[in-house]
PDB file of C-alpha atoms and ligand atoms in Angstrom:
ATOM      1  CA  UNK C 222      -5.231   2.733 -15.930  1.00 85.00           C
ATOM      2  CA  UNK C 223      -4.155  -0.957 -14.503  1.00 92.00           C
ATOM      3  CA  UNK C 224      -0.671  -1.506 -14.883  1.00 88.00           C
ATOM      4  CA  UNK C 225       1.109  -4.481 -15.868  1.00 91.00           C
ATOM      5  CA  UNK C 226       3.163  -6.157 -12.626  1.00 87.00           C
ATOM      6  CA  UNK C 227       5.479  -7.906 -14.367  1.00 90.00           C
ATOM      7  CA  UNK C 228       7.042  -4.959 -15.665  1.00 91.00           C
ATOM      8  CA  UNK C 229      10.488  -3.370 -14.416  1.00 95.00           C
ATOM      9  CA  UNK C 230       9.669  -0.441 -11.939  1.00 97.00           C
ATOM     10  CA  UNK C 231       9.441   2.881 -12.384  1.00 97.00           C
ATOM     11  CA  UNK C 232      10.912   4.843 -10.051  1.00 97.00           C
ATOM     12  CA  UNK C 233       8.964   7.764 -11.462  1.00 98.00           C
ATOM     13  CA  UNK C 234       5.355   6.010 -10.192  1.00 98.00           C
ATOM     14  CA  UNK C 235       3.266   8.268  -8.079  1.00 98.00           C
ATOM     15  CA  UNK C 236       4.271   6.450  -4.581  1.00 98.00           C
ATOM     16  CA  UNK C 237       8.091   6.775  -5.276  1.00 98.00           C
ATOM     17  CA  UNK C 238       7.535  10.325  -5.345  1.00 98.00           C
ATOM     18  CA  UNK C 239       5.839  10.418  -2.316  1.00 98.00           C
ATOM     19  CA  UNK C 240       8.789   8.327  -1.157  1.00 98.00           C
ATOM     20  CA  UNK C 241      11.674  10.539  -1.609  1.00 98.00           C
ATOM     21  CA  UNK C 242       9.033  13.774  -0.441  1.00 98.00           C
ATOM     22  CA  UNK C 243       8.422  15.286  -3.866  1.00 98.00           C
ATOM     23  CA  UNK C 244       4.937  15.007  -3.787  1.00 97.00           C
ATOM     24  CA  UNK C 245       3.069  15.129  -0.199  1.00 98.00           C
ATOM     25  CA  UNK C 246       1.136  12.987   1.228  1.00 98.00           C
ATOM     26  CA  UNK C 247      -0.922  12.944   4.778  1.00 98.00           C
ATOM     27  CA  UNK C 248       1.305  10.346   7.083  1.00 98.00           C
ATOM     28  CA  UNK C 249       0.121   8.456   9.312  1.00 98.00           C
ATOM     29  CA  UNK C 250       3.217   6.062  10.333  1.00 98.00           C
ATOM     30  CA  UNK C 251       7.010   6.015   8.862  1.00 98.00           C
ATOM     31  CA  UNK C 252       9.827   3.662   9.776  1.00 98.00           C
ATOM     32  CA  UNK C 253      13.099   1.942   7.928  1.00 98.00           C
ATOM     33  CA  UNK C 254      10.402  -0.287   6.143  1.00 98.00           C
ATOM     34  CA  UNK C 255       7.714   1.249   5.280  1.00 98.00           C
ATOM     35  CA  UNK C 256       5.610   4.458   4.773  1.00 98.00           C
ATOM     36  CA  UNK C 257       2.055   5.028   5.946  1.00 99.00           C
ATOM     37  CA  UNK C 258      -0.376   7.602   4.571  1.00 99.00           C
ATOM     38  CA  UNK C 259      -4.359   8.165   4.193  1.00 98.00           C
ATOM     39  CA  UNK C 260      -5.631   7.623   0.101  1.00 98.00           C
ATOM     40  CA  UNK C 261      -6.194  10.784  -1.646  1.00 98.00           C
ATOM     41  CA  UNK C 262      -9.579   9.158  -2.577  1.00 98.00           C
ATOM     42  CA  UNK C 263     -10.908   7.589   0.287  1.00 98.00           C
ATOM     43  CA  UNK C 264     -12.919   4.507  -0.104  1.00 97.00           C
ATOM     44  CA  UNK C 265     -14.038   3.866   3.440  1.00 98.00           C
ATOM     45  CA  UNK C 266     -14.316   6.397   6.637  1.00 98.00           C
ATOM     46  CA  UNK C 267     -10.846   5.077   7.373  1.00 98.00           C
ATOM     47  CA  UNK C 268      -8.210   4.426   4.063  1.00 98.00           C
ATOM     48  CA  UNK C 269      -5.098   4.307   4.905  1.00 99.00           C
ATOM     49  CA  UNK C 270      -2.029   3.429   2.252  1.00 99.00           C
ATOM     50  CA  UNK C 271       0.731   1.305   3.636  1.00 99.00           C
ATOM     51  CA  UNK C 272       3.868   0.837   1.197  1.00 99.00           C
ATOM     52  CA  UNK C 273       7.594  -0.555   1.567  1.00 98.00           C
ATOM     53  CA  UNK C 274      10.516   1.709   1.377  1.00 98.00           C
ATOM     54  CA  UNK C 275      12.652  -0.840  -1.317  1.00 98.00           C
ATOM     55  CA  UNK C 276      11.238  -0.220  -4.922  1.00 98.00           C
ATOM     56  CA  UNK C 277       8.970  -3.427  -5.178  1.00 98.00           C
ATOM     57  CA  UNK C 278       6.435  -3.318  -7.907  1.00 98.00           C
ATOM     58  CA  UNK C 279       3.498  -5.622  -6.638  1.00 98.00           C
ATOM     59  CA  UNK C 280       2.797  -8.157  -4.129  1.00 98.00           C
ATOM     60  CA  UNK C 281       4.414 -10.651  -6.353  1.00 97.00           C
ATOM     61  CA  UNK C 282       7.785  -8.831  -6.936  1.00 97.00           C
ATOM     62  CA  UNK C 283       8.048  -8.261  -3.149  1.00 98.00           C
ATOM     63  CA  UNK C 284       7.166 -11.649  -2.555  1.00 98.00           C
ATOM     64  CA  UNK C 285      10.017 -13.423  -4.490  1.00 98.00           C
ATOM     65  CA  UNK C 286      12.470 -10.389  -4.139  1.00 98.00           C
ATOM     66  CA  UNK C 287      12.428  -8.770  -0.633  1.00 98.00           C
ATOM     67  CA  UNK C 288      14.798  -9.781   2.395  1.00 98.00           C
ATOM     68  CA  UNK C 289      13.732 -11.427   5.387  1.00 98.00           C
ATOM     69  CA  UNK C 290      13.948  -8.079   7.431  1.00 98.00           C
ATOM     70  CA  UNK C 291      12.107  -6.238   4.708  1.00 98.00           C
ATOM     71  CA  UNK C 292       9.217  -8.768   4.621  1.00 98.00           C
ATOM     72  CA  UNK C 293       9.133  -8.863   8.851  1.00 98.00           C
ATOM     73  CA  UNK C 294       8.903  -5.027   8.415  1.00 98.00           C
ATOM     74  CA  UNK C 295       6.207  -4.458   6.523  1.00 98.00           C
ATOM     75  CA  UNK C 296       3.984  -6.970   7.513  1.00 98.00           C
ATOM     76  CA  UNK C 297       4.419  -5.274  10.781  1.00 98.00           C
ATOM     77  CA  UNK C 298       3.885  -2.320   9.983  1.00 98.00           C
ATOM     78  CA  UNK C 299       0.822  -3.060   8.834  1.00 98.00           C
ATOM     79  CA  UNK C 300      -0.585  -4.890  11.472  1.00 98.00           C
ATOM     80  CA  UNK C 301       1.287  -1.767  13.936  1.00 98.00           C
ATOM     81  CA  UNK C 302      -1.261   0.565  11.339  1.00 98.00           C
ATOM     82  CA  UNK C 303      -3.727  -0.912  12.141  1.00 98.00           C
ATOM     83  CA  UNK C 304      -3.351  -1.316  15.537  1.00 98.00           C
ATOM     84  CA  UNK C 305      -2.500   2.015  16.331  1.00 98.00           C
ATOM     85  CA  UNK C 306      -5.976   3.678  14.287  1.00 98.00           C
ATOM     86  CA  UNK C 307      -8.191   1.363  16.833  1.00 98.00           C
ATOM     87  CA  UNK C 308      -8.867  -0.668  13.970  1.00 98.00           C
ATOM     88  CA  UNK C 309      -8.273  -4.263  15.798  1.00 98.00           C
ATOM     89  CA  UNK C 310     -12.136  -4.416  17.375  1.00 98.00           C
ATOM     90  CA  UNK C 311     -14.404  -3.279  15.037  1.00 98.00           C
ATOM     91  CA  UNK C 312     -12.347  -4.462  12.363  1.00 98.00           C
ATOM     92  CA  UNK C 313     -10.801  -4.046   9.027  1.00 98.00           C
ATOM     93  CA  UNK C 314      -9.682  -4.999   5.785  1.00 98.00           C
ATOM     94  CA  UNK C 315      -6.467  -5.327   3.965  1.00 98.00           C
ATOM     95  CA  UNK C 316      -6.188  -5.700   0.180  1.00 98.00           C
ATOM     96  CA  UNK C 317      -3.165  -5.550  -2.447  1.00 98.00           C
ATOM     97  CA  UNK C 318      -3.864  -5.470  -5.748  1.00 97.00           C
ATOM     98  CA  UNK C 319      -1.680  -7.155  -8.378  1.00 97.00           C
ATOM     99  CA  UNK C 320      -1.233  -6.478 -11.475  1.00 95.00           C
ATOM    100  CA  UNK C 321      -4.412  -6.066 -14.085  1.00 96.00           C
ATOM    101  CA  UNK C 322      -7.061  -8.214 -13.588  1.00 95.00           C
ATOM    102  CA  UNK C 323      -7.093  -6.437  -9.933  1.00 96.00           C
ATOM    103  CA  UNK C 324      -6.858  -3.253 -11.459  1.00 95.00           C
ATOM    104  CA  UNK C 325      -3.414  -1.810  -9.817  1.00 97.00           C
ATOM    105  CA  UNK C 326      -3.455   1.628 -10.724  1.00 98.00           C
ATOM    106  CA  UNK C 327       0.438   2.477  -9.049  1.00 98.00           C
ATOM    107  CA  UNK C 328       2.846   0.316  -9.889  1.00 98.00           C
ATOM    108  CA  UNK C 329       4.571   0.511  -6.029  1.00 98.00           C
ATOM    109  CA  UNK C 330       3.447  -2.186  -3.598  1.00 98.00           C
ATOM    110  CA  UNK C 331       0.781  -0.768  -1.240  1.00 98.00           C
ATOM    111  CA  UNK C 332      -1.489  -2.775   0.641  1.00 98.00           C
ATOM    112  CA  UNK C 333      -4.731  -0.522   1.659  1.00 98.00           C
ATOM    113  CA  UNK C 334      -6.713  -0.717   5.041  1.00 98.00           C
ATOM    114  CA  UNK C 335     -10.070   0.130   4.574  1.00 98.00           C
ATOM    115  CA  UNK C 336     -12.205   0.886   8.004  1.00 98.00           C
ATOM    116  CA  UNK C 337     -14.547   2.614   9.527  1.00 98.00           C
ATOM    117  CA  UNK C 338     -17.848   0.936   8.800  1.00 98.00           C
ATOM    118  CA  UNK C 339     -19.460  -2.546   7.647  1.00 97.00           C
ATOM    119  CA  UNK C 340     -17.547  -3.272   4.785  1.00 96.00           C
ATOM    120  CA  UNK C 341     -19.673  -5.721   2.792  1.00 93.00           C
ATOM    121  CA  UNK C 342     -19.008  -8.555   0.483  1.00 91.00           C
ATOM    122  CA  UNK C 343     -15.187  -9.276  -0.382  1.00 88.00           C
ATOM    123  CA  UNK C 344     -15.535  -8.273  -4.002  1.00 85.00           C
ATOM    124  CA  UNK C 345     -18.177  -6.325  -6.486  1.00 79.00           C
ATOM    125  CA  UNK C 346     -20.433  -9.270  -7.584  1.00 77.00           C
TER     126      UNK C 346
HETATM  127  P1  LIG A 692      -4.569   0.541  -6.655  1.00 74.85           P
HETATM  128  O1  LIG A 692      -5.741   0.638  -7.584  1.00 74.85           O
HETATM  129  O2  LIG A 692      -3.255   0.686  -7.381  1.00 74.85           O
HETATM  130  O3  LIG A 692      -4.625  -0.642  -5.752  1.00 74.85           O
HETATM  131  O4  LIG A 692      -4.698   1.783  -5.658  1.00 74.85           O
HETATM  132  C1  LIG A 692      -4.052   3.006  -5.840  1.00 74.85           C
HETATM  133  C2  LIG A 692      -4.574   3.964  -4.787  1.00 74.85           C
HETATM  134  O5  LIG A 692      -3.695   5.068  -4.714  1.00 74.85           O
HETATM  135  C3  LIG A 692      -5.971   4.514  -5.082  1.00 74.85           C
HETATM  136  O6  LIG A 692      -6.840   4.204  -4.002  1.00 74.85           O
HETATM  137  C4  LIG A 692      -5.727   6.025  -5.228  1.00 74.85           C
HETATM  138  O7  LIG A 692      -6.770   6.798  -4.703  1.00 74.85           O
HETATM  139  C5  LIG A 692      -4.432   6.227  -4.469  1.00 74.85           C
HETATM  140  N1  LIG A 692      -3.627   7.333  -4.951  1.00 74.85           N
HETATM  141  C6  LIG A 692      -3.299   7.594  -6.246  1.00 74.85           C
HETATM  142  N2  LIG A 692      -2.524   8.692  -6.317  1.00 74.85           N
HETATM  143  C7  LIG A 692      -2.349   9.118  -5.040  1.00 74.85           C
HETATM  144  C8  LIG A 692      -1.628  10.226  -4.481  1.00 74.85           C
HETATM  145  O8  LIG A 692      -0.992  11.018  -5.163  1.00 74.85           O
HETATM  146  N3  LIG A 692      -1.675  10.347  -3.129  1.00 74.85           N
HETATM  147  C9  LIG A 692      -2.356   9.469  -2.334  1.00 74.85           C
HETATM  148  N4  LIG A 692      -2.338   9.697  -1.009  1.00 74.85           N
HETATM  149  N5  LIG A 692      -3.062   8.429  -2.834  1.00 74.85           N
HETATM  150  C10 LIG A 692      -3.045   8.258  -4.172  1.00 74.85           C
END
């Protein structure tokens, strides 16, 4: 179900839980800012999961809430993702959905990085 991102978060959401290691997850990249880890339900060869460590709900909340460092750390992080899965040359594509006309299902920032083949047209026509 989409969730709404204007609402407070949850710090029972799926991704929290993976957060504080009560639920596992297959990581791929961890550092003070941010967590890395491949989507249960893979969407492309390559899917990986990249989230921040503060409890942000969306895009938008991290946006207008998160400190300098926190922003600088998980944008790199990302691109370090990325990077480090040989992604850079053939290519890849990062998305963040926000709240529920984009149909966020977990209401903890995560951008994805799909891979792995031609991706197609930006969104479902
Ligand atoms: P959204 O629709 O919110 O942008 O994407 C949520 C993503 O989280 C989906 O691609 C879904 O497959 C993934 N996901 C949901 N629950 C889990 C989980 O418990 N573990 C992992 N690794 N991925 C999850």
């Amino acid at each position: 179900m989409a969730v709404d991102a204007t609402l407070p978060y949850d710090d029972q959401n799926i991704f929290a839980r993976i957060l504080r290691g009560e639920i596992p997850a297959r990581k791929v990249f961890e550092d003070d800012w941010a967590l890395a880890f491949h989507d249960i339900n893979p969407q492309s060869p390559t899917h990986i999961l990249v989230i921040p460590k503060g409890a942000y709900v969306s895009w938008d909340d991290f946006s207008a809430r998160a400190s300098e460092p926190e922003i600088s750390g998980f944008v790199r992080a990302v691109g370090h993702v990325a990077r480090e899965a040989g992604l850079v040359a053939p290519g890849y594509r990062l998305l963040a959905n926000t709240g529920l006309d984009s149909h966020q299902e977990v209401p903890h920032l995560h951008v994805h990085v799909f891979a792995g083949r031609p991706l197609g047209p930006l969104l479902a026509r």
